[in-house]
Structure formats: C-alpha cells, structure tokens
PDB file of C-alpha atoms in Angstrom:
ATOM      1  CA  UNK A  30     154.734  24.227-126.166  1.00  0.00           C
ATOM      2  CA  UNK A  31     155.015  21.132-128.418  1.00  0.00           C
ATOM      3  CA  UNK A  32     152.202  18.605-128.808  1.00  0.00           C
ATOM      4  CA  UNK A  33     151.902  15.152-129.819  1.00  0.00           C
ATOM      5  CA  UNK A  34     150.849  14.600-133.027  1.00  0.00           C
ATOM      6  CA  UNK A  35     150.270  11.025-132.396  1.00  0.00           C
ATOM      7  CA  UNK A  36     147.398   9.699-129.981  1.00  0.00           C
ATOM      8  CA  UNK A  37     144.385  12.130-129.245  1.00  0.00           C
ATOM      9  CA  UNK A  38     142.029  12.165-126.681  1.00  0.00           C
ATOM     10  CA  UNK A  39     139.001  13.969-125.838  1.00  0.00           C
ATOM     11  CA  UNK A  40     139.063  14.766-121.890  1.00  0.00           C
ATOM     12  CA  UNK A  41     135.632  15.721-122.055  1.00  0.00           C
ATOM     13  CA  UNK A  42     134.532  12.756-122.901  1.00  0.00           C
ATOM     14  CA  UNK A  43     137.421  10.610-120.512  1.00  0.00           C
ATOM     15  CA  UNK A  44     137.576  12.372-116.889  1.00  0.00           C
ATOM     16  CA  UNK A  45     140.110  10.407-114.797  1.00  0.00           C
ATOM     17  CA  UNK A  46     140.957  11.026-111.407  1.00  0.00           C
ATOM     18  CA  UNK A  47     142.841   8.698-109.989  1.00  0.00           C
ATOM     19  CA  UNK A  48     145.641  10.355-108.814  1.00  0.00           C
ATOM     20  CA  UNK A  49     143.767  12.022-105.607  1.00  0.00           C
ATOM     21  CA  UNK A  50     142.483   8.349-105.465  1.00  0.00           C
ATOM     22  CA  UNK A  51     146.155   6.321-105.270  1.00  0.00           C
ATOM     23  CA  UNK A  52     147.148   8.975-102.619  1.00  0.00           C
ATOM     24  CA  UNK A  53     144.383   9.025-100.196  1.00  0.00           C
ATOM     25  CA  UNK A  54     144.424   5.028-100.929  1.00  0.00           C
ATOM     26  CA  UNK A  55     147.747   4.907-100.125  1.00  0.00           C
ATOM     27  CA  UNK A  56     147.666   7.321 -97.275  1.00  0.00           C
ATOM     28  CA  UNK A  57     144.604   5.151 -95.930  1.00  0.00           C
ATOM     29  CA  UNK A  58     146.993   1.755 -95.733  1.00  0.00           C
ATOM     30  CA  UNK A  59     149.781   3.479 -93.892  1.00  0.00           C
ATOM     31  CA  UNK A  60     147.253   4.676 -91.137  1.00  0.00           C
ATOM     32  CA  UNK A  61     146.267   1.595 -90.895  1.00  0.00           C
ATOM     33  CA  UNK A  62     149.130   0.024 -90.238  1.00  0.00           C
ATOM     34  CA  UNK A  63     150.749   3.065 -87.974  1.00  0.00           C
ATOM     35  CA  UNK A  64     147.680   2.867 -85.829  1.00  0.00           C
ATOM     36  CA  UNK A  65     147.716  -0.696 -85.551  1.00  0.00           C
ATOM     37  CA  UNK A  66     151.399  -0.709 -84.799  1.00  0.00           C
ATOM     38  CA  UNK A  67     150.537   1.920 -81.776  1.00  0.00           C
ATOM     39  CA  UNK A  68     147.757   0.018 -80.411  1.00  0.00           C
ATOM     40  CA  UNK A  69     150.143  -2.521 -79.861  1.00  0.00           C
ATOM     41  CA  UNK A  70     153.111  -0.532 -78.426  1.00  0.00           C
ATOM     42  CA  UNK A  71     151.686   1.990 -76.770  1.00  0.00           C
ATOM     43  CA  UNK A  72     147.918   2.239 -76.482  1.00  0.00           C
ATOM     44  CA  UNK A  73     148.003   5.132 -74.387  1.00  0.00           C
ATOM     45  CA  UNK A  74     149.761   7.524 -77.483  1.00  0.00           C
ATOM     46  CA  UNK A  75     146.667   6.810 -79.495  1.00  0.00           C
ATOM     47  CA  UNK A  76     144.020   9.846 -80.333  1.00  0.00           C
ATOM     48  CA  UNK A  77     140.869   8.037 -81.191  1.00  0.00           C
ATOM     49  CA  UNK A  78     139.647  11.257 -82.597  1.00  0.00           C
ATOM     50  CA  UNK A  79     142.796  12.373 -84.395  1.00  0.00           C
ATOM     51  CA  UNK A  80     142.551   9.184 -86.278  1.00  0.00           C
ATOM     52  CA  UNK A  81     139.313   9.586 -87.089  1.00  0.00           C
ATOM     53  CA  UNK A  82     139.263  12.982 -88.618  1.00  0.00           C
ATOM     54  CA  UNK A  83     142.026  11.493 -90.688  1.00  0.00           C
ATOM     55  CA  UNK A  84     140.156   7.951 -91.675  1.00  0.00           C
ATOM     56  CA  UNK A  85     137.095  10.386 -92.250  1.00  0.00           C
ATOM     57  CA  UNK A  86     138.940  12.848 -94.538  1.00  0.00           C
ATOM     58  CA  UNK A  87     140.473  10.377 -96.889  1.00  0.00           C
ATOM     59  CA  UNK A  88     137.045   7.928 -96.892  1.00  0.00           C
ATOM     60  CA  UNK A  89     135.129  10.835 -97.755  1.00  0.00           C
ATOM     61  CA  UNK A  90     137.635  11.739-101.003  1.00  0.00           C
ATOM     62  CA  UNK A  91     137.592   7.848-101.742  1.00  0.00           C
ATOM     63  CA  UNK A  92     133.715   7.582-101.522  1.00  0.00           C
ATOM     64  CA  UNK A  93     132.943  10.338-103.349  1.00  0.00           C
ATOM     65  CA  UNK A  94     135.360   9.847-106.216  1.00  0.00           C
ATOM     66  CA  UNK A  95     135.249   5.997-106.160  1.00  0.00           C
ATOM     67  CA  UNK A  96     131.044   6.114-106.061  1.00  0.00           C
ATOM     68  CA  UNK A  97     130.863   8.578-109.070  1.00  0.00           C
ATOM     69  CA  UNK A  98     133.483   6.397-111.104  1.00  0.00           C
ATOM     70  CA  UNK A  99     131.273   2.912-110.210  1.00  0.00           C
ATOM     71  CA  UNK A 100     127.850   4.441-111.301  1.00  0.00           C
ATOM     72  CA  UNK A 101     128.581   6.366-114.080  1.00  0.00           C
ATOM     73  CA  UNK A 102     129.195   3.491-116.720  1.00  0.00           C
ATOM     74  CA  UNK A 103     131.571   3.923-118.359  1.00  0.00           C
ATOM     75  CA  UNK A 104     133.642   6.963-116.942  1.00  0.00           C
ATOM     76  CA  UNK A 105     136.305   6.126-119.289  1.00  0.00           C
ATOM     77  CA  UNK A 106     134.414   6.838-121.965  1.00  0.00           C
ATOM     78  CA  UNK A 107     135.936   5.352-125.244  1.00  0.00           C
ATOM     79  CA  UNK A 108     138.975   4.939-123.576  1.00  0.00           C
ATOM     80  CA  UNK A 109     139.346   2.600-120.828  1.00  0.00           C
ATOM     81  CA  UNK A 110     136.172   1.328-119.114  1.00  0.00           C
ATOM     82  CA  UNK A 111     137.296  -1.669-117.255  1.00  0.00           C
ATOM     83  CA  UNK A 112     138.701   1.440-115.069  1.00  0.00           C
ATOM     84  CA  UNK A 113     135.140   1.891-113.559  1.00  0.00           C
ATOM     85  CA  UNK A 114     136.061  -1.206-112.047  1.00  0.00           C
ATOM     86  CA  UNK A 115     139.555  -1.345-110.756  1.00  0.00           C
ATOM     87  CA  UNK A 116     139.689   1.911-109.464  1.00  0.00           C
ATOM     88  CA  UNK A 117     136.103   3.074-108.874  1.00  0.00           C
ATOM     89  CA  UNK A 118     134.711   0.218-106.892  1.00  0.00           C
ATOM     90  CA  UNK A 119     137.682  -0.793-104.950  1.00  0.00           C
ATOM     91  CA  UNK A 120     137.722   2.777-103.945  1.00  0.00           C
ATOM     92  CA  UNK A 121     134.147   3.111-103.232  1.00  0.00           C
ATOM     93  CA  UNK A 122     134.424  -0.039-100.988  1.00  0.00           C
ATOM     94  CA  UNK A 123     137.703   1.101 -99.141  1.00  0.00           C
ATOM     95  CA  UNK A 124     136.474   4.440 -98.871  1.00  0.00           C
ATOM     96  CA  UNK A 125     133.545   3.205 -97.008  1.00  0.00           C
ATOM     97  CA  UNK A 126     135.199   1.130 -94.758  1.00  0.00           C
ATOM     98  CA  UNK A 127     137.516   4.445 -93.543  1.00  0.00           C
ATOM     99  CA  UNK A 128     134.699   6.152 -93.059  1.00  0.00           C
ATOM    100  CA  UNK A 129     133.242   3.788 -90.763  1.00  0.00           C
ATOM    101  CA  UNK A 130     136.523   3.145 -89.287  1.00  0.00           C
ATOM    102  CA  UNK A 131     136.435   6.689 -88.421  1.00  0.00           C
ATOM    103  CA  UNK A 132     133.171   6.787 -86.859  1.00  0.00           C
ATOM    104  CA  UNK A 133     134.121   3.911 -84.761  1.00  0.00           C
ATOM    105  CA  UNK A 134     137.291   5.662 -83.528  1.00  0.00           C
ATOM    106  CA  UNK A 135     135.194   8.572 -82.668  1.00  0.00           C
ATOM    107  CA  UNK A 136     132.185   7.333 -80.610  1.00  0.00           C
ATOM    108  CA  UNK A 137     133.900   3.878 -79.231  1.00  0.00           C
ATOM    109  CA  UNK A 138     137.676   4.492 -79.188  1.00  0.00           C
ATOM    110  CA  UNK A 139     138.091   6.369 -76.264  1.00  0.00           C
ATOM    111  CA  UNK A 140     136.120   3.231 -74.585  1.00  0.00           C
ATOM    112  CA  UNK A 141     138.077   0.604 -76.417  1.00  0.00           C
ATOM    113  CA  UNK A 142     141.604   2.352 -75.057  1.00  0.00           C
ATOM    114  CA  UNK A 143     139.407   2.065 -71.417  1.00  0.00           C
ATOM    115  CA  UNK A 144     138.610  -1.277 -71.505  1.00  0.00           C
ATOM    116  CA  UNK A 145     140.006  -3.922 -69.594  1.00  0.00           C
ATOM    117  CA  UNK A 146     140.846  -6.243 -72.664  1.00  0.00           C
ATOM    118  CA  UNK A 147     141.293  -3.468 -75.246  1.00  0.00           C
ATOM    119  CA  UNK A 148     142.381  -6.657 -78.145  1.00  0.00           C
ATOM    120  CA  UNK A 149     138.834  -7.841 -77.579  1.00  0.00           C
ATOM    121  CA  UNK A 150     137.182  -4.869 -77.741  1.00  0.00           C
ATOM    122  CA  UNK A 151     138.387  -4.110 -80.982  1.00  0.00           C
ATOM    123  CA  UNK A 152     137.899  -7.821 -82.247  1.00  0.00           C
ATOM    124  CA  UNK A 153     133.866  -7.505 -81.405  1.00  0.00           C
ATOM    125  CA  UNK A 154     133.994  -4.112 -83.061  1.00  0.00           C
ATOM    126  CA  UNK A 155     135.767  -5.180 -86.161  1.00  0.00           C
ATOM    127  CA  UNK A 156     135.154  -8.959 -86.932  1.00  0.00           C
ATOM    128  CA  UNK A 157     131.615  -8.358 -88.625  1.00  0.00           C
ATOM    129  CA  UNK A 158     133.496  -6.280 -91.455  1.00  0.00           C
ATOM    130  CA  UNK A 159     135.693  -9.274 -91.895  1.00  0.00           C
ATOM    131  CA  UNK A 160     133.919 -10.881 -94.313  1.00  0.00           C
ATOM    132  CA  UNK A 161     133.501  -7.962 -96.792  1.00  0.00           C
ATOM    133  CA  UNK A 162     137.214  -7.092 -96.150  1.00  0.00           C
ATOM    134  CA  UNK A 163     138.440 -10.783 -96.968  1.00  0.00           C
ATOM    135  CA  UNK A 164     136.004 -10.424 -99.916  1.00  0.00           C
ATOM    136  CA  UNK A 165     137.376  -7.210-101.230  1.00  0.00           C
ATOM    137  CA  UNK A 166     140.763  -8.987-100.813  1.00  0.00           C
ATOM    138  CA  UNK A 167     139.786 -11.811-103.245  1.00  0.00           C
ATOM    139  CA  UNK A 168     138.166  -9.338-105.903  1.00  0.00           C
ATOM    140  CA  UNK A 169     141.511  -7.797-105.556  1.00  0.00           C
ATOM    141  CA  UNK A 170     143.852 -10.334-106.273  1.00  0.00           C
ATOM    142  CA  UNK A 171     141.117 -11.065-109.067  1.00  0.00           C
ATOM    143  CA  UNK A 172     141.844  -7.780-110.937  1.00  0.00           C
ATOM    144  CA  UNK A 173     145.615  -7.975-110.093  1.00  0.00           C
ATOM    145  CA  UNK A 174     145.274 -11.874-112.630  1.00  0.00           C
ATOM    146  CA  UNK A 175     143.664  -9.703-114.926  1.00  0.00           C
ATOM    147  CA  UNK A 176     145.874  -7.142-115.219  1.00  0.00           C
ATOM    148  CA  UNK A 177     148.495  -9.770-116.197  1.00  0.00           C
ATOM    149  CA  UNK A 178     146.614 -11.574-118.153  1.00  0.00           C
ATOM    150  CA  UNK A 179     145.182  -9.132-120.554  1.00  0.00           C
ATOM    151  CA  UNK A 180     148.159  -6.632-120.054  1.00  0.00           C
ATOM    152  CA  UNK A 181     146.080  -3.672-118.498  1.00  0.00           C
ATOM    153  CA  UNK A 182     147.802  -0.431-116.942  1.00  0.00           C
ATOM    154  CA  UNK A 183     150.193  -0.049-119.938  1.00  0.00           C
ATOM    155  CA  UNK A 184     150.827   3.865-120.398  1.00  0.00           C
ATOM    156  CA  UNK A 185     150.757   5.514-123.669  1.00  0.00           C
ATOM    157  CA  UNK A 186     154.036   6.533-125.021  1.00  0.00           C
ATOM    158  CA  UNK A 187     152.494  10.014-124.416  1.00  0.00           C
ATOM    159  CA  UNK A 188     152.803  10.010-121.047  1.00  0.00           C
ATOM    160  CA  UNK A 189     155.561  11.203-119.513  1.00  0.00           C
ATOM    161  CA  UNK A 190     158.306   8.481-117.072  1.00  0.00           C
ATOM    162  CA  UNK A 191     155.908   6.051-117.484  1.00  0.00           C
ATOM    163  CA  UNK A 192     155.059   5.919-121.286  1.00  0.00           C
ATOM    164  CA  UNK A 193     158.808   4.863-121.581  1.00  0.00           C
ATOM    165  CA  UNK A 194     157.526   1.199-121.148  1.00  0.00           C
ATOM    166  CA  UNK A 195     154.754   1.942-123.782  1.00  0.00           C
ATOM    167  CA  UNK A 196     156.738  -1.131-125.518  1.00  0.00           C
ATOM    168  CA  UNK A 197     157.029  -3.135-123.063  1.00  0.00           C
ATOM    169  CA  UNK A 198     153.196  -3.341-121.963  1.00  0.00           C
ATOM    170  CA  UNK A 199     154.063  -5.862-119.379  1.00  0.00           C
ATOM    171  CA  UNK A 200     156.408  -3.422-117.385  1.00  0.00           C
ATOM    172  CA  UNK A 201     153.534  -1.547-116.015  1.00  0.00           C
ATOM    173  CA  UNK A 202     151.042  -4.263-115.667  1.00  0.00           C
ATOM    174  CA  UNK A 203     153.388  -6.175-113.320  1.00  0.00           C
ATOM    175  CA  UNK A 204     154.196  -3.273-111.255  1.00  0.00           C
ATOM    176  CA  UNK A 205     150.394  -2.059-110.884  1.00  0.00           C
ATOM    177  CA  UNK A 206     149.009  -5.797-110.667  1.00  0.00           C
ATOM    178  CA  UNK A 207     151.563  -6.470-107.963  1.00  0.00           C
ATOM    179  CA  UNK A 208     150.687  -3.451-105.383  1.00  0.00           C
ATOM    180  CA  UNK A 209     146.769  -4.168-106.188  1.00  0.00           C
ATOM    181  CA  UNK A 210     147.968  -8.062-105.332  1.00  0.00           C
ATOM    182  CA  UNK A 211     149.630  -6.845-101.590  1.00  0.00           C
ATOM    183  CA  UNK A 212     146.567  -4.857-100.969  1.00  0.00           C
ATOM    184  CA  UNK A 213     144.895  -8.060-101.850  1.00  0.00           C
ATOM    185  CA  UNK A 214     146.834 -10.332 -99.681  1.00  0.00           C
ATOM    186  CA  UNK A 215     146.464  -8.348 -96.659  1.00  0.00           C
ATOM    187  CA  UNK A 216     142.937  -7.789 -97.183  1.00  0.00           C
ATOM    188  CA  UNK A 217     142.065 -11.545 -97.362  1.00  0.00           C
ATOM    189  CA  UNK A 218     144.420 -12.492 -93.683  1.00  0.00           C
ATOM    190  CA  UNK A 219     142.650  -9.087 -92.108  1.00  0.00           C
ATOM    191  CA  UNK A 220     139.924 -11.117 -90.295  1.00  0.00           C
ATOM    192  CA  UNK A 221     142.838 -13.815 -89.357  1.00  0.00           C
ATOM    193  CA  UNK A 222     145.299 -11.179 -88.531  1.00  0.00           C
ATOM    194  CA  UNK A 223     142.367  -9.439 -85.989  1.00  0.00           C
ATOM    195  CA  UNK A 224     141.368 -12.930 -84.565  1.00  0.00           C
ATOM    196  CA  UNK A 225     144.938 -13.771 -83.676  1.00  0.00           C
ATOM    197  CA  UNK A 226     146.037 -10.245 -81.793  1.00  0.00           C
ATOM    198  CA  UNK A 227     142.869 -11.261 -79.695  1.00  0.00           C
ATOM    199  CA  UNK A 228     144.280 -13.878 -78.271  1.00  0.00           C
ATOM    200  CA  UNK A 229     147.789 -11.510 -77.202  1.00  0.00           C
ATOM    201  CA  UNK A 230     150.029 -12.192 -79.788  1.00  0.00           C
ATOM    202  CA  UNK A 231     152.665  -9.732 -80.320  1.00  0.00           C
ATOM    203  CA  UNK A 232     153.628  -7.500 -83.229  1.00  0.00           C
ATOM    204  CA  UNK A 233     156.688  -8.954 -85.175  1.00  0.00           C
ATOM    205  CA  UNK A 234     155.785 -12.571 -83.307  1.00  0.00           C
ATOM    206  CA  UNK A 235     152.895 -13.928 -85.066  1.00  0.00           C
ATOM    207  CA  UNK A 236     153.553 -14.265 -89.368  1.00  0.00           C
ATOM    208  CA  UNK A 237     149.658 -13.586 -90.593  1.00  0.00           C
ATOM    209  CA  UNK A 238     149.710 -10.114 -88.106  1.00  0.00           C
ATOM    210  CA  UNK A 239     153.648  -9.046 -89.727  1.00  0.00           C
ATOM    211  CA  UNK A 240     152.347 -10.410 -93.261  1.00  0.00           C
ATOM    212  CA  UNK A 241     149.410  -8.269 -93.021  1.00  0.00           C
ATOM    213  CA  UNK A 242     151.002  -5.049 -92.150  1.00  0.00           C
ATOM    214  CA  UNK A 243     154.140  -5.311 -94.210  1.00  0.00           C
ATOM    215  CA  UNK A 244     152.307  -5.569 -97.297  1.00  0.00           C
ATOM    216  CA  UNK A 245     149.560  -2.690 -96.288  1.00  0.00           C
ATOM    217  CA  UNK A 246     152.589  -0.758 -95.351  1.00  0.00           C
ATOM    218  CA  UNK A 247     154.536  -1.298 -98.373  1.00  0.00           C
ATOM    219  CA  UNK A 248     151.916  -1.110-100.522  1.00  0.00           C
ATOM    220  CA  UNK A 249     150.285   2.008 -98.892  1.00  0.00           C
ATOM    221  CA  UNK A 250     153.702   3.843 -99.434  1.00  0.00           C
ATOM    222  CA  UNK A 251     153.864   2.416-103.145  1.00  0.00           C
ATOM    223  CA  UNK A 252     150.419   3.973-103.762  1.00  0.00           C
ATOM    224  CA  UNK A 253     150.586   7.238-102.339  1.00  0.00           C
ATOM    225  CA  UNK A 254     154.579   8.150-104.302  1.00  0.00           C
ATOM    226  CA  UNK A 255     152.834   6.755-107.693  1.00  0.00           C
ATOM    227  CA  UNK A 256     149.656   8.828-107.354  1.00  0.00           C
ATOM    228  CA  UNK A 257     151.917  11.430-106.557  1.00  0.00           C
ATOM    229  CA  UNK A 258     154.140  10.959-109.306  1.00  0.00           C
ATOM    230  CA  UNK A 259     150.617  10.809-111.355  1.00  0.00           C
ATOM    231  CA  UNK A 260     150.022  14.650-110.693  1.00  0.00           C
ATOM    232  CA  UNK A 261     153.032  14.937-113.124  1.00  0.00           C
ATOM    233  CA  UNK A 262     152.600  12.423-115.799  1.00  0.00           C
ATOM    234  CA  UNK A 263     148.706  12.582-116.015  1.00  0.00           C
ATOM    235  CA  UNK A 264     148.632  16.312-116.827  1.00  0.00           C
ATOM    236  CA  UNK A 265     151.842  15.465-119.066  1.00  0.00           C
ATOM    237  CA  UNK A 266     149.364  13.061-120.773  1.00  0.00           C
ATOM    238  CA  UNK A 267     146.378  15.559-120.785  1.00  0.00           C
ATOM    239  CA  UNK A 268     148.563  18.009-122.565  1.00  0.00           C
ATOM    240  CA  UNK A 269     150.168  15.656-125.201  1.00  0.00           C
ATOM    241  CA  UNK A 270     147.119  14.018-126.345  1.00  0.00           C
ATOM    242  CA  UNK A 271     144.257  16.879-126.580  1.00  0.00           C
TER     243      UNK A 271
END
C-alpha cells in the first residue's frame, strides 16, 4: 500500500461522517416526494406506518449524527469547522422534521387517508412546520452563496474521483452549492406547495407543487449516489492522508 506523502491529517482529531448523512438525506427527499406523488394518485396504496418506520429510521441517523456534529464545536477540528454548520445543523433540523413526520404518519395517517377531505387534513397537520421549513430553505440557499463565494467543498488532491478537481476549486463548490441550493428552493415553496394541493390542484398541473418535487427528487437522488460514492473516496482520503 502506497501513501501520500503530501497532506496529513490526524482523524482523531477530525471525525467526519457525512457520508451516512448525504444518504439518509438523500433517501429522506425521495420519500418525500414518492409519498407525496402517491397521496395524489392513489391514496389508497399508501402505508401510513410503512412510511413511518422509514421517515423514523433515517431521522433518527440524521438527528443523532447531525446533533453531535452542531454541539460539539468544532467537529472538524483543525480542519474544516464551518462543516459543523453545513452539514451538522441542516441535518439536525431535517432529521427532526422526519422524525416527526414519522410520528404523524403513525398516530394520524391512517385517519388522514379516512377523512373526507384527506388534502385538508394534511394541510392542518403540516402548515405549522411551514415556517421552520421555509426558514431552513433560506439558511440553505444561504450556505449554497457561501459555498461559491468563498470556494468551500473543494476536495484535496488526496482524495480519490473527486480530488481530480483539487485545481479547479470551483468544480466542486458549484456542484455541492447547487444540490444544497434545490434542497433550498423546495424547502422555501413547501408551505406554498402544501397550501395550493389544498385547494385540489393536481400533480404535474400546478408549477410551485412540480417545482417543489422535481428539485427534492433530483436532488434527493443527487445526495444519496454522492454519499454513496463518499464510502469510496472518504476512506480513500483517510488512508492517503494519515
């Protein structure tokens, strides 16, 4: 085994973890959208309690991971501690939000399916978390400016794939600040998106409703192939550098 003799890093000192993180973030946004895409088409094909062992499962990896990241200042130690806040509170918050999600699909959904408007059922149950959602949106597409501005996300050129942009810092940056930017976008029409299937408009008819869950959805998938990828490259980088 060859080593790098270039860039060292102490891992004892720099724990990172956000490769469980991008894939149970990215496998949060597709459920999301699927099960908003099925309580539109079929209502009846939905398992309220199905969903919510799956909501529950990945908001309990995202509040765990994301909490320990926010409070323990900085994670990145010597390294990179503005990570403590792109990946460790956005997780905490989104993490918290599934996990209510899922306790809502579990004691109300089988109700919500039951009731005689099930669009405004869901609006009553959901539009109090709009505000925090739309505000997790704007912090979003707040870190996504930074990352362009100041260049963040660049990969050492010890890292395997994607340290073959180490030159061209702006490769990466782009790329990450752009998925964080969807996430963002969708986050901040959420409350308009939920509002507006309230009143019966259709999947595919209404722009804020397709906006919203085409950039979840493409996003989501983005997230959970790069933090998949990140299994790879992260040890590569672990293994190069210590």
């Amino acid at each position: 085994m060859v080593l790098a003799e270039g860039l060292k890093i102490d891992w004892a000192t720099m724990p990172t973890y956000n490769t469980i993180m991008a894939v149970a973030v990215g496998a949060g946004l597709i459920g999301l959208v699927w099960l908003a895409r099925d309580f539109l088409k079929d209502p009846a094909s939905i398992s309220p309690s199905g969903w919510a062992l799956n909501f529950g499962a990945l908001g309990t990896i995202l509040t765990i991971t994301g909490a320990h990241m926010t409070l323990t200042w900085p994670l990145a130690a010597g390294g990179f501690p503005f990570d403590n806040i792109i990946f460790g509170e956005t997780s905490l918050g989104f993490g918290v939000l599934l996990l209510f999600a899922a306790l809502g699909l579990w004691r109300r959904g089988e109700a919500i399916l039951a009731a005689e408007n099930p669009r405004e059922a869901v609006k009553a149950l959901v539009k109090p978390i709009g505000v925090f959602v739309f505000g997790l949106g704007l912090g979003l597409i707040a870190i996504a400016v930074a990352g362009i501005k100041y260049q963040l996300f660049a990969a050492p050129a010890e890292e395997p794939i994607s340290g073959a942009f180490a030159d061209y810092p702006m490769v990466e940056a782009t790329f990450m600040s752009g998925l964080i930017a969807l996430v963002g976008i969708g986050a901040v029409l959420f409350p308009f998106a939920i509002n507006r299937l309230s009143r019966g408009v259709r999947a595919g008819r209404d722009w804020v409703v397709s906006v919203t869950g085409w950039v979840w959805g493409i996003a989501g998938v983005a997230f959970l192939l790069f933090g998949a990828m990140n299994f790879f490259t992260h040890i590569g980088l672990i293994v190069n550098t210590m």
